[in-house]
mmCIF file of C-alpha atoms in Angstrom:
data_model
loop_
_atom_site.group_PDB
_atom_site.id
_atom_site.type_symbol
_atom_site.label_atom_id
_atom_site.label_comp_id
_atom_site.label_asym_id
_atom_site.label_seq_id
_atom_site.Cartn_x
_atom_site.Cartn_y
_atom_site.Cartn_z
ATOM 1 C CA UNK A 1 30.390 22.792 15.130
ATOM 2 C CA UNK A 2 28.820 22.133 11.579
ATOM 3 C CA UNK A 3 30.714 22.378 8.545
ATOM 4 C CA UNK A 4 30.399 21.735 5.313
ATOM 5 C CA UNK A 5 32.470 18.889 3.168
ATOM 6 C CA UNK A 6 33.113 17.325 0.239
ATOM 7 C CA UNK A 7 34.604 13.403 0.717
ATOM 8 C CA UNK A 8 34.430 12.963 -3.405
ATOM 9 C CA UNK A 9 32.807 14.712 -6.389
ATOM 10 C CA UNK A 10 29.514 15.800 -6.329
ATOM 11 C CA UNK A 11 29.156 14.259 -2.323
ATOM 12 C CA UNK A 12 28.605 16.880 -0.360
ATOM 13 C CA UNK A 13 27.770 16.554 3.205
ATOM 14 C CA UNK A 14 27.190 18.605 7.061
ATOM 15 C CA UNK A 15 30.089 16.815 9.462
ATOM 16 C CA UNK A 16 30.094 17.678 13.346
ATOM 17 C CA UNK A 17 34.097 18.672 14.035
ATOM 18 C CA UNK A 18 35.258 20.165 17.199
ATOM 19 C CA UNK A 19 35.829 24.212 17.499
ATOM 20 C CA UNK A 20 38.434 25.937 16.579
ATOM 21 C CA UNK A 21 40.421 27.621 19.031
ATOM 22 C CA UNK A 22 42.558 30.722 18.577
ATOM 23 C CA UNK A 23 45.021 30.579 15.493
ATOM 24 C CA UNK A 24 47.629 32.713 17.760
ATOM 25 C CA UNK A 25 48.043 35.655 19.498
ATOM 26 C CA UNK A 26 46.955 37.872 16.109
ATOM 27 C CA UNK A 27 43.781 35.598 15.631
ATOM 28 C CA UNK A 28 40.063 35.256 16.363
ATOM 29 C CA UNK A 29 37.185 33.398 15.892
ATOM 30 C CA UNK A 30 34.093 34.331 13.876
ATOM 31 C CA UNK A 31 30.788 33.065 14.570
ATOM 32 C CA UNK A 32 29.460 32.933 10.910
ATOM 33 C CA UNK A 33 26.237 34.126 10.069
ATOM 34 C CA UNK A 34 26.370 33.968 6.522
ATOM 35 C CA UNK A 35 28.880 32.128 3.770
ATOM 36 C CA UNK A 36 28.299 31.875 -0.259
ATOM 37 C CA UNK A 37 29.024 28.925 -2.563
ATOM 38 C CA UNK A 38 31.180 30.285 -5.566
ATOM 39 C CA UNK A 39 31.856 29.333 -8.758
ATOM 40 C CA UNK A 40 35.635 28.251 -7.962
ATOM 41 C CA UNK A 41 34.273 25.699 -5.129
ATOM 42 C CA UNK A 42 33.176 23.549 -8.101
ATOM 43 C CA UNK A 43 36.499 22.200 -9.043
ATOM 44 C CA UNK A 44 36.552 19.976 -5.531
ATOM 45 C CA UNK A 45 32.666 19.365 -6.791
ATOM 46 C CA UNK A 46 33.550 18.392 -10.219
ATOM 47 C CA UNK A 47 36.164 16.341 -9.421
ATOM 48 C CA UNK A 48 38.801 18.953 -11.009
ATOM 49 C CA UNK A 49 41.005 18.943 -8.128
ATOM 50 C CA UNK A 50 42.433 15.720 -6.112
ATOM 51 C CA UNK A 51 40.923 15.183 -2.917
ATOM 52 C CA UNK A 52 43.730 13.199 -0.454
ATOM 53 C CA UNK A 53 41.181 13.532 2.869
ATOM 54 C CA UNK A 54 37.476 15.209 3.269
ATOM 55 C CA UNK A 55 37.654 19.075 2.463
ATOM 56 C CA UNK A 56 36.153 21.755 4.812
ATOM 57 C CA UNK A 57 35.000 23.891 1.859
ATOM 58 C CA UNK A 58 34.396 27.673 1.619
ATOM 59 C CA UNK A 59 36.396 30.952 1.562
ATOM 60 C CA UNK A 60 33.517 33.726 1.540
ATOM 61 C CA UNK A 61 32.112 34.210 4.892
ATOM 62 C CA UNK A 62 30.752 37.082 7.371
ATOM 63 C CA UNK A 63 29.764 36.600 10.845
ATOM 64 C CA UNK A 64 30.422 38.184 14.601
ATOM 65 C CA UNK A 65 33.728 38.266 16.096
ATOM 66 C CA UNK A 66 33.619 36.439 19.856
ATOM 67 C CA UNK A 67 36.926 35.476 20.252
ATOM 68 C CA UNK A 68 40.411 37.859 19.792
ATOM 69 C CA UNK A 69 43.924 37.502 20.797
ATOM 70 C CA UNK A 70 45.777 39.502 23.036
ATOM 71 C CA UNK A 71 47.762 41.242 19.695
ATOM 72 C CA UNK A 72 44.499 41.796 18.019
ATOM 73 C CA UNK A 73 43.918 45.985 17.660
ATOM 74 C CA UNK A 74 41.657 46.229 15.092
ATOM 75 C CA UNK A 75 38.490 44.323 15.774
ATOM 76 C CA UNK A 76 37.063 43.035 19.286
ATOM 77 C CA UNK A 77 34.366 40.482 20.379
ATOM 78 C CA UNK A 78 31.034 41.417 19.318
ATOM 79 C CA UNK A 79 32.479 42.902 15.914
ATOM 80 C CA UNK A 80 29.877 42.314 12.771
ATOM 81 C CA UNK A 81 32.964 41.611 10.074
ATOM 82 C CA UNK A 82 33.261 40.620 6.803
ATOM 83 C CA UNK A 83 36.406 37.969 6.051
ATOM 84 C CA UNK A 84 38.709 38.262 3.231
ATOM 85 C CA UNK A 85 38.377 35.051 1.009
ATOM 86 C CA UNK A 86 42.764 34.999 0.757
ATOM 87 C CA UNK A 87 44.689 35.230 3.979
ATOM 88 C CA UNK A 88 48.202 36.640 4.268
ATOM 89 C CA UNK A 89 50.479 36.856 7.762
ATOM 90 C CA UNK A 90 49.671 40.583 8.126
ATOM 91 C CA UNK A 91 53.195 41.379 8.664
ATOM 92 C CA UNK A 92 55.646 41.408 5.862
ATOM 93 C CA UNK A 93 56.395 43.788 3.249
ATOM 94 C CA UNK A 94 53.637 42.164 0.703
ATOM 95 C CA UNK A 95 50.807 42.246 3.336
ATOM 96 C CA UNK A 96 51.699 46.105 3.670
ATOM 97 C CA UNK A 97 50.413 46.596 0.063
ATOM 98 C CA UNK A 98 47.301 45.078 1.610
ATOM 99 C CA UNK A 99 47.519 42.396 -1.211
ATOM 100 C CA UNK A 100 47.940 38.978 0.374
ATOM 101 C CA UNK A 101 48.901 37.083 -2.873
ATOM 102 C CA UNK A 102 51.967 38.887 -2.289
ATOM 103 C CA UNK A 103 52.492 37.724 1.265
ATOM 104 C CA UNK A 104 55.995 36.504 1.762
ATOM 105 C CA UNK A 105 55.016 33.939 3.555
ATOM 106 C CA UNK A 106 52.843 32.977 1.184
ATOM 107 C CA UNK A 107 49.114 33.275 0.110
ATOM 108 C CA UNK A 108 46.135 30.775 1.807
ATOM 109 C CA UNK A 109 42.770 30.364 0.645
ATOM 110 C CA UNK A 110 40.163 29.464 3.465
ATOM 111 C CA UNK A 111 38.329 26.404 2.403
ATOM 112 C CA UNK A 112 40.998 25.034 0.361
ATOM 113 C CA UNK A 113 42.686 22.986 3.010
ATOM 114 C CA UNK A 114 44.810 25.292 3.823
ATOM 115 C CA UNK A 115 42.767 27.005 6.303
ATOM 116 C CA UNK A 116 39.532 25.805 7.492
ATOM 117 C CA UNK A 117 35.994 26.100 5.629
ATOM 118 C CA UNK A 118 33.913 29.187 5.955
ATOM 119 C CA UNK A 119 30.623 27.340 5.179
ATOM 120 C CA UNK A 120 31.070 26.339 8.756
ATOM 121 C CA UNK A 121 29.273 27.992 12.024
ATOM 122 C CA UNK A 122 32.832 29.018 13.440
ATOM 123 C CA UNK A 123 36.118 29.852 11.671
ATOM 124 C CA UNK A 124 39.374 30.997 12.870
ATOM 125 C CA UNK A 125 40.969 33.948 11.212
ATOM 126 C CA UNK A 126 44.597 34.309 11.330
ATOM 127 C CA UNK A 127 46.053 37.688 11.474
ATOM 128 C CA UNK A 128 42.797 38.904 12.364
ATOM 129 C CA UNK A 129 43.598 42.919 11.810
ATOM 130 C CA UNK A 130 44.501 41.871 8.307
ATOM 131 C CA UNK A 131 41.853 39.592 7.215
ATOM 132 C CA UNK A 132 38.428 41.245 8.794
ATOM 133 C CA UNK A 133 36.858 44.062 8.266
ATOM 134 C CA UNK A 134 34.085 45.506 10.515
ATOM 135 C CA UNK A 135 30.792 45.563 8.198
ATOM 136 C CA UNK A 136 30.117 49.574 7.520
ATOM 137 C CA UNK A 137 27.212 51.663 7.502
ATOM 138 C CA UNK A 138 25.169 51.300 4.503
ATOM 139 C CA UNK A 139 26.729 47.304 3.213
ATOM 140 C CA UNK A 140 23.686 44.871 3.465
ATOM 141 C CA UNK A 141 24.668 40.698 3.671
ATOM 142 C CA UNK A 142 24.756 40.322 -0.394
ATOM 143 C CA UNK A 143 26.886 43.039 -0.626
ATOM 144 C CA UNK A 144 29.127 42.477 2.770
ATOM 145 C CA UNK A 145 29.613 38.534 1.046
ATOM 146 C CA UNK A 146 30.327 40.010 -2.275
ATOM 147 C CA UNK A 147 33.256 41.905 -0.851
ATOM 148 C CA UNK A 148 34.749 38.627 0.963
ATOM 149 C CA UNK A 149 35.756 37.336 -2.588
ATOM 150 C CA UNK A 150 33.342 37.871 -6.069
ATOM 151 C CA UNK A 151 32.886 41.547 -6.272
ATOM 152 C CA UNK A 152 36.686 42.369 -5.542
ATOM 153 C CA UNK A 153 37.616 39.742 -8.225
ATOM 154 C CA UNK A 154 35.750 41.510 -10.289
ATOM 155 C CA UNK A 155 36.762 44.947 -9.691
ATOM 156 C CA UNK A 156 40.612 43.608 -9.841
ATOM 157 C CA UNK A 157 39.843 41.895 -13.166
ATOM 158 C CA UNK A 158 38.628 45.538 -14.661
ATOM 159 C CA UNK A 159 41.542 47.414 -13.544
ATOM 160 C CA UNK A 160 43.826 45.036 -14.502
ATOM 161 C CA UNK A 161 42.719 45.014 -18.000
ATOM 162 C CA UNK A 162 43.647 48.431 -18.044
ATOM 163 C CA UNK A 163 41.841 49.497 -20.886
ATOM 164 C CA UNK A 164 41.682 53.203 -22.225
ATOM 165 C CA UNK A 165 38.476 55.163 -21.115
ATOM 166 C CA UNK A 166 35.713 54.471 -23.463
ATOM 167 C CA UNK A 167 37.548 51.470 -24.579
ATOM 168 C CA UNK A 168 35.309 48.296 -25.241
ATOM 169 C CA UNK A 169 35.658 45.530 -22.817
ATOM 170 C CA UNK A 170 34.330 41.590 -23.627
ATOM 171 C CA UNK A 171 33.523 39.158 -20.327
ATOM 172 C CA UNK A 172 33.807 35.925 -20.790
ATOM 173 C CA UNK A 173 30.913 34.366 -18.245
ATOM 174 C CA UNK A 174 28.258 35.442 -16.742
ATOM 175 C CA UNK A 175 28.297 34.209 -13.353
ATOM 176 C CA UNK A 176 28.247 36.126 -10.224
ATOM 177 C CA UNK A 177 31.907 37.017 -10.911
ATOM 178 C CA UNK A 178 31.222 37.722 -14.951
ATOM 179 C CA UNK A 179 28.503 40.189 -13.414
ATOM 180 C CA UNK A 180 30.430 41.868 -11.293
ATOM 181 C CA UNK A 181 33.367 42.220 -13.818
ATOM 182 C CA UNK A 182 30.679 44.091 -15.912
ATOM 183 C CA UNK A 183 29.598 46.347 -13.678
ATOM 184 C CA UNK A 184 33.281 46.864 -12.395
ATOM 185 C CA UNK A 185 33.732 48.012 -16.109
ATOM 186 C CA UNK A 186 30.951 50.394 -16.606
ATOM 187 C CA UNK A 187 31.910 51.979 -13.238
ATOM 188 C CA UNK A 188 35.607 52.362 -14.447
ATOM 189 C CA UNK A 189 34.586 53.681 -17.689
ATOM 190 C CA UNK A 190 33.992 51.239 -20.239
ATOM 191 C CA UNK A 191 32.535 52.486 -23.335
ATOM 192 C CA UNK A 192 30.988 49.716 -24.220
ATOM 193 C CA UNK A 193 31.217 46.125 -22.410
ATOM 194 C CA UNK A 194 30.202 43.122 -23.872
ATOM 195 C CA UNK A 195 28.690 40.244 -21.927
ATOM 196 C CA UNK A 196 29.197 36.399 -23.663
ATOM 197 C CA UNK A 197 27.602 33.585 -21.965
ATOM 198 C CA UNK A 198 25.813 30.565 -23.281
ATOM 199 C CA UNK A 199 23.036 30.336 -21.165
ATOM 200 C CA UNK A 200 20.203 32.741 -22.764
ATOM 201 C CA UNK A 201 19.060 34.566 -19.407
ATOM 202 C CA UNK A 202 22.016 35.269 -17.789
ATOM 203 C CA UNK A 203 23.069 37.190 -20.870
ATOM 204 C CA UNK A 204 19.651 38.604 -19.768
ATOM 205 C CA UNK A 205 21.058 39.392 -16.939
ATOM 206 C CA UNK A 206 24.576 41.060 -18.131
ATOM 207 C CA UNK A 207 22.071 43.246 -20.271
ATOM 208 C CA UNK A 208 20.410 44.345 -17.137
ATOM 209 C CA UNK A 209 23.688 45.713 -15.975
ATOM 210 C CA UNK A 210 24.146 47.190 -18.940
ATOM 211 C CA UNK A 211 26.181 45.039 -21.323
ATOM 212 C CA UNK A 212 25.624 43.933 -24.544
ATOM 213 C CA UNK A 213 24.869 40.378 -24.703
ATOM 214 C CA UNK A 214 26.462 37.874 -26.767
ATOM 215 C CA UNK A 215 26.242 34.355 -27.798
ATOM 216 C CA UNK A 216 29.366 32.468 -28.060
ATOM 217 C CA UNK A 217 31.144 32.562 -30.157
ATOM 218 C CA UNK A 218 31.394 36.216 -30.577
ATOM 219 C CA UNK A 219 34.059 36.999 -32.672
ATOM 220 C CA UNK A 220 32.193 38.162 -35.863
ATOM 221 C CA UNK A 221 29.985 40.247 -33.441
ATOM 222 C CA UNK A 222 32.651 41.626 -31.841
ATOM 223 C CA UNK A 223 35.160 42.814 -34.721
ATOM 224 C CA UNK A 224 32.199 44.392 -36.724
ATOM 225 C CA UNK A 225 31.671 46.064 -33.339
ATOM 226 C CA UNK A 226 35.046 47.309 -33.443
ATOM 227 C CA UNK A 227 35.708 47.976 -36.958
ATOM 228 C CA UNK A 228 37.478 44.955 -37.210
ATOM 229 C CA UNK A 229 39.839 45.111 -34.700
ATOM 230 C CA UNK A 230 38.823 43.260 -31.557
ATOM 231 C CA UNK A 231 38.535 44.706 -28.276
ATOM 232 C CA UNK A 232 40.618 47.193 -26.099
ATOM 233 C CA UNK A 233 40.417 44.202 -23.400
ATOM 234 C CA UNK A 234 39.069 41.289 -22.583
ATOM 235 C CA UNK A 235 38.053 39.747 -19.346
ATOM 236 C CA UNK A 236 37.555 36.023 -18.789
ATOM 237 C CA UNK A 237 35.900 34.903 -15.842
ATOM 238 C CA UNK A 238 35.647 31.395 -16.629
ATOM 239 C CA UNK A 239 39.074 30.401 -17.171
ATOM 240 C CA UNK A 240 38.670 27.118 -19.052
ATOM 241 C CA UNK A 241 40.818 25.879 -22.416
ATOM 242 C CA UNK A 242 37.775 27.129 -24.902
ATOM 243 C CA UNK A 243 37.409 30.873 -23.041
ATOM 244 C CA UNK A 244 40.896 31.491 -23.116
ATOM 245 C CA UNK A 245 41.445 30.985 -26.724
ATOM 246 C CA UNK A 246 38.360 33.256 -27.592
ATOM 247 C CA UNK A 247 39.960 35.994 -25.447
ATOM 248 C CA UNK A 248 43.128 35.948 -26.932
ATOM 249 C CA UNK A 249 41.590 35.954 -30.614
ATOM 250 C CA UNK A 250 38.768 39.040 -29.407
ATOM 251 C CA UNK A 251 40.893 41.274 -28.101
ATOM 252 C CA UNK A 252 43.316 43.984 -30.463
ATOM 253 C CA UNK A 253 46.529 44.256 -30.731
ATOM 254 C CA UNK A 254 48.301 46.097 -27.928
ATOM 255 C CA UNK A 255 45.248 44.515 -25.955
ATOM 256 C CA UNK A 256 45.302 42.868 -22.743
ATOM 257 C CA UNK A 257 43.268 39.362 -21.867
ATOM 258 C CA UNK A 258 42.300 39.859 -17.753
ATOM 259 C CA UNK A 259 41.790 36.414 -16.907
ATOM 260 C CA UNK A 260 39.842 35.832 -12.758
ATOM 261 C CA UNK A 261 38.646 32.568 -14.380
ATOM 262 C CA UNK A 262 40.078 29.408 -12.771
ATOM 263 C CA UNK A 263 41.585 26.888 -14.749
ATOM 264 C CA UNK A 264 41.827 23.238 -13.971
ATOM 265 C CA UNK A 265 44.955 21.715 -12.926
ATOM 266 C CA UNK A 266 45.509 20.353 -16.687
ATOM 267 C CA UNK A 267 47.880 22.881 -19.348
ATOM 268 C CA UNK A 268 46.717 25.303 -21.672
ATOM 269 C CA UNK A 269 48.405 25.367 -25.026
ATOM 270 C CA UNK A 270 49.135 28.891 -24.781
ATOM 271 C CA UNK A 271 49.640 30.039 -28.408
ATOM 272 C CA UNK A 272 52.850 31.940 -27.457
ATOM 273 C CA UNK A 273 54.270 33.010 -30.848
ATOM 274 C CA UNK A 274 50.642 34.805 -31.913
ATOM 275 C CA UNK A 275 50.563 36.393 -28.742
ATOM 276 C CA UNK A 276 53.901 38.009 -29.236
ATOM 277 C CA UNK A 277 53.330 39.186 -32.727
ATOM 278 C CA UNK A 278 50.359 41.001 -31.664
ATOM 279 C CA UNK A 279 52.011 42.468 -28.182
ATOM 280 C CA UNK A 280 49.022 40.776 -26.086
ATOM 281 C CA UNK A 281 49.436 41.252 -22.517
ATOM 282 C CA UNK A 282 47.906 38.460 -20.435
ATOM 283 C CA UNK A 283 47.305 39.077 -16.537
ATOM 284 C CA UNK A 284 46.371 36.343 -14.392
ATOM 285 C CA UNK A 285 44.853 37.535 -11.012
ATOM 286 C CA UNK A 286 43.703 36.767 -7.734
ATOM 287 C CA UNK A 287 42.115 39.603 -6.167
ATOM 288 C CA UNK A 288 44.371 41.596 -3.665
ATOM 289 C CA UNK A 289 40.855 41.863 -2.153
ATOM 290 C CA UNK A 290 41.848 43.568 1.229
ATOM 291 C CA UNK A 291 43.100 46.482 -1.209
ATOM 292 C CA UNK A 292 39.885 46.997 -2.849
ATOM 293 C CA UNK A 293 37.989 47.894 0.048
ATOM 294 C CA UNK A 294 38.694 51.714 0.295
ATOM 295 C CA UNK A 295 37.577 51.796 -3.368
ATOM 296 C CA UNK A 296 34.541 49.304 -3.005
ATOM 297 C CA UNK A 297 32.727 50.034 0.243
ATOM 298 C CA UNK A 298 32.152 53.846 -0.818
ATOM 299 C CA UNK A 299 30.908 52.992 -3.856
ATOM 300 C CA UNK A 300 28.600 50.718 -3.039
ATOM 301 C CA UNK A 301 27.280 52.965 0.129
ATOM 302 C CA UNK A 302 26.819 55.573 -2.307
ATOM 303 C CA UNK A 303 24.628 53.616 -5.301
ATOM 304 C CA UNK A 304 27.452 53.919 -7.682
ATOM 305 C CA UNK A 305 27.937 50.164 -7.874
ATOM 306 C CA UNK A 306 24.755 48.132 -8.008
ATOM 307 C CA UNK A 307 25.167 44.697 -6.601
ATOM 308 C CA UNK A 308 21.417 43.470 -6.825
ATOM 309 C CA UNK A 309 20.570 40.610 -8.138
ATOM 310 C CA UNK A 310 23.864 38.569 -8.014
ATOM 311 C CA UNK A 311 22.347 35.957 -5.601
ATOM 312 C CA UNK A 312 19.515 34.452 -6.215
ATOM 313 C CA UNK A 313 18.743 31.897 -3.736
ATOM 314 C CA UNK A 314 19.566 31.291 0.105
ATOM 315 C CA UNK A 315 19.340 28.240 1.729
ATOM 316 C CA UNK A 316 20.362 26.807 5.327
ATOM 317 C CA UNK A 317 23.568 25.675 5.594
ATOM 318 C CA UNK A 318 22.284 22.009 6.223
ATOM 319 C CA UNK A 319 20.884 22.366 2.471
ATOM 320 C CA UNK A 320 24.423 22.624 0.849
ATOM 321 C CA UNK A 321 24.136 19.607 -0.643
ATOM 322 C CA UNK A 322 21.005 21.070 -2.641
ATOM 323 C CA UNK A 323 22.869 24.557 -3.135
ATOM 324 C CA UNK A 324 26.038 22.949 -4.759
ATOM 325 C CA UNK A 325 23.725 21.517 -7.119
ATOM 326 C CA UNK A 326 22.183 24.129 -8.198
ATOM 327 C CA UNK A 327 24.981 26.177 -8.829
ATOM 328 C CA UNK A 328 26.630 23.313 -10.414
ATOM 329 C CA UNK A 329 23.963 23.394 -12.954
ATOM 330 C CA UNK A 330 25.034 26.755 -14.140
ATOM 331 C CA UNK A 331 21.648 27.838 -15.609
ATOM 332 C CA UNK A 332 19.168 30.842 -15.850
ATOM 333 C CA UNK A 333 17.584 30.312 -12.456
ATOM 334 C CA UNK A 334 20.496 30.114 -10.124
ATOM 335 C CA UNK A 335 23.609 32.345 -10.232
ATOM 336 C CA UNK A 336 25.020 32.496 -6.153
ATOM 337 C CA UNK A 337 23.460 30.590 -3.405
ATOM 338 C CA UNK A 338 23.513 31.943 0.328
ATOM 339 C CA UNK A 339 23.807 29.708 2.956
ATOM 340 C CA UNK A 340 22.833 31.551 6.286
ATOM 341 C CA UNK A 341 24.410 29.305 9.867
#
């Protein structure tokens, strides 16, 4: 089969490996149709994390099922699923919250090198009942990719900010999973979210979705906003040293920082002592994205969440090479790349 892999930074390349085969009696194999380059991929790109070996790289992925395990219940061959991006055993008491970060055997992250690459033509899916989910009614490819991985990171990142309703929200980013944070936001009942982002047109973009757009930094903007006294909450979706500091100084006392962003493997100088003072509650997530289905999928069938305009290119998976740059180049033009198998 093809599959995408990095052997360095920035070298990106298609390498023939041999099929997988079952992952155990609970498993299957998923002819993919479609994967999605996102923003966290770019750490192996930008040399941000080691590589020992060549990576198989990508954890968002939808395709048909056409191979199952005898102790699979769930789905069966000819299934159109989507995959979830973070893989649990299925089985313990943390998988039963359908959150796999709390899996007791621990969490993996397809793509990572812990499980193979979805930007592949075939991937096998341990603990199949747990990880797929049979594409509904109504849930086009964008959206179907979305839920592998961006738009529940998103949605997590909003309710785990937990701000009051009407409260004013600030992202940090955005990128597809800055834009989905928004509109997670507005759907939860933000009174008023804030978009910051460098780049001129995707704050055009935020706006679309209804945020306010800012140019960093944005902590004048934002306390005049507020009558001085930052916001209820404050999501980062980019996770590096600079947007971490700005969320801890734009959000309010009492308020909490969300952060989905991910950080390099270097330490933050988390200013501990400030933080206390002003009772700051800082959440760090990974999205428990099998449990944000049942809230997702029916509000996307019924137009309540908008996820248009999130990608905005799709290329064949022989063009990754050209899609990782473009994302890499985190401009107006590109946001999420497609690459259909």
């Amino acid at each position: 089969m093809r599959s995408v892999v990095i052997d360095a930074p920035g070298q990106i390349r298609i390498d023939h490996r041999p099929d997988p085969v079952l992952p155990g009696p609970d498993g299957a194999i998923v002819a993919v149709t479609a994967t999605a380059i996102c923003g966290s991929d770019l750490h192996f790109y930008e040399g941000d994390y080691p590589l020992l070996e060549p990576v198989a790289l990508g954890h968002e992925a939808i395709g048909t099922v056409v191979e199952v395990g005898p102790d699979v219940r769930h789905v069966t061959v000819g299934d159109l699923v989507l995959v979830s991006s973070v893989a649990g055993c299925g089985h313990c008491v943390g998988c039963a919250t359908a959150d796999p970060i709390t899996c007791v055997s621990g969490p993996q992250i397809f793509g990572s090198g812990m499980l193979g690459g979805a930007q592949s033509e075939l991937l096998a899916v341990p603990a199949a009942d747990f990880q797929l989910c049979r594409i509904p009614d109504g849930i086009d490819t964008e959206e179907a990719l979305l839920l592998t991985d961006n738009l529940a990171t998103g949605w997590a990142a909003a309710r785990r900010a937990d701000f009051p309703l009407g409260g004013t929200v600030v992202v940090l980013g955005s990128g597809a999973v800055g834009l989905c944070a928004v509109r997670s936001a507005i759907v939860q009942g933000a009174g008023t979210v804030f978009a910051v982002d460098p780049v001129a047109g995707r704050r055009d973009r935020a706006a679309l979705a209804g945020a306010i757009p800012l140019e960093p930094p944005a902590l004048q903007a934002v306390l005049d906003a507020t009558g001085g006294r930052g916001a209820a909450a404050v999501i980062d979706a980019v996770g590096n040293d600079t947007t971490l500091t700005d969320a801890l100084g734009l959000v309010r006392a009492g308020g909490t920082v969300s952060v989905v962003g991910v950080h390099d493997l270097n330490p933050f100088p988390f200013p501990a002592t400030m933080s206390l003072i002003r009772s700051i509650t800082l959440r760090m997530t990974t999205a428990p994205v099998q449990q944000t289905w049942p809230e997702l999928i029916p509000l996307i069938q019924s137009g309540r969440l908008d996820t248009s305009g999130i990608f905005t290119h799709t290329m064949p998976l022989d063009n990754a090479a050209a899609g990782y740059a473009a994302v890499a180049a985190r401009d107006a033009d590109c946001l999420k790349v497609i690459l259909s198998v």
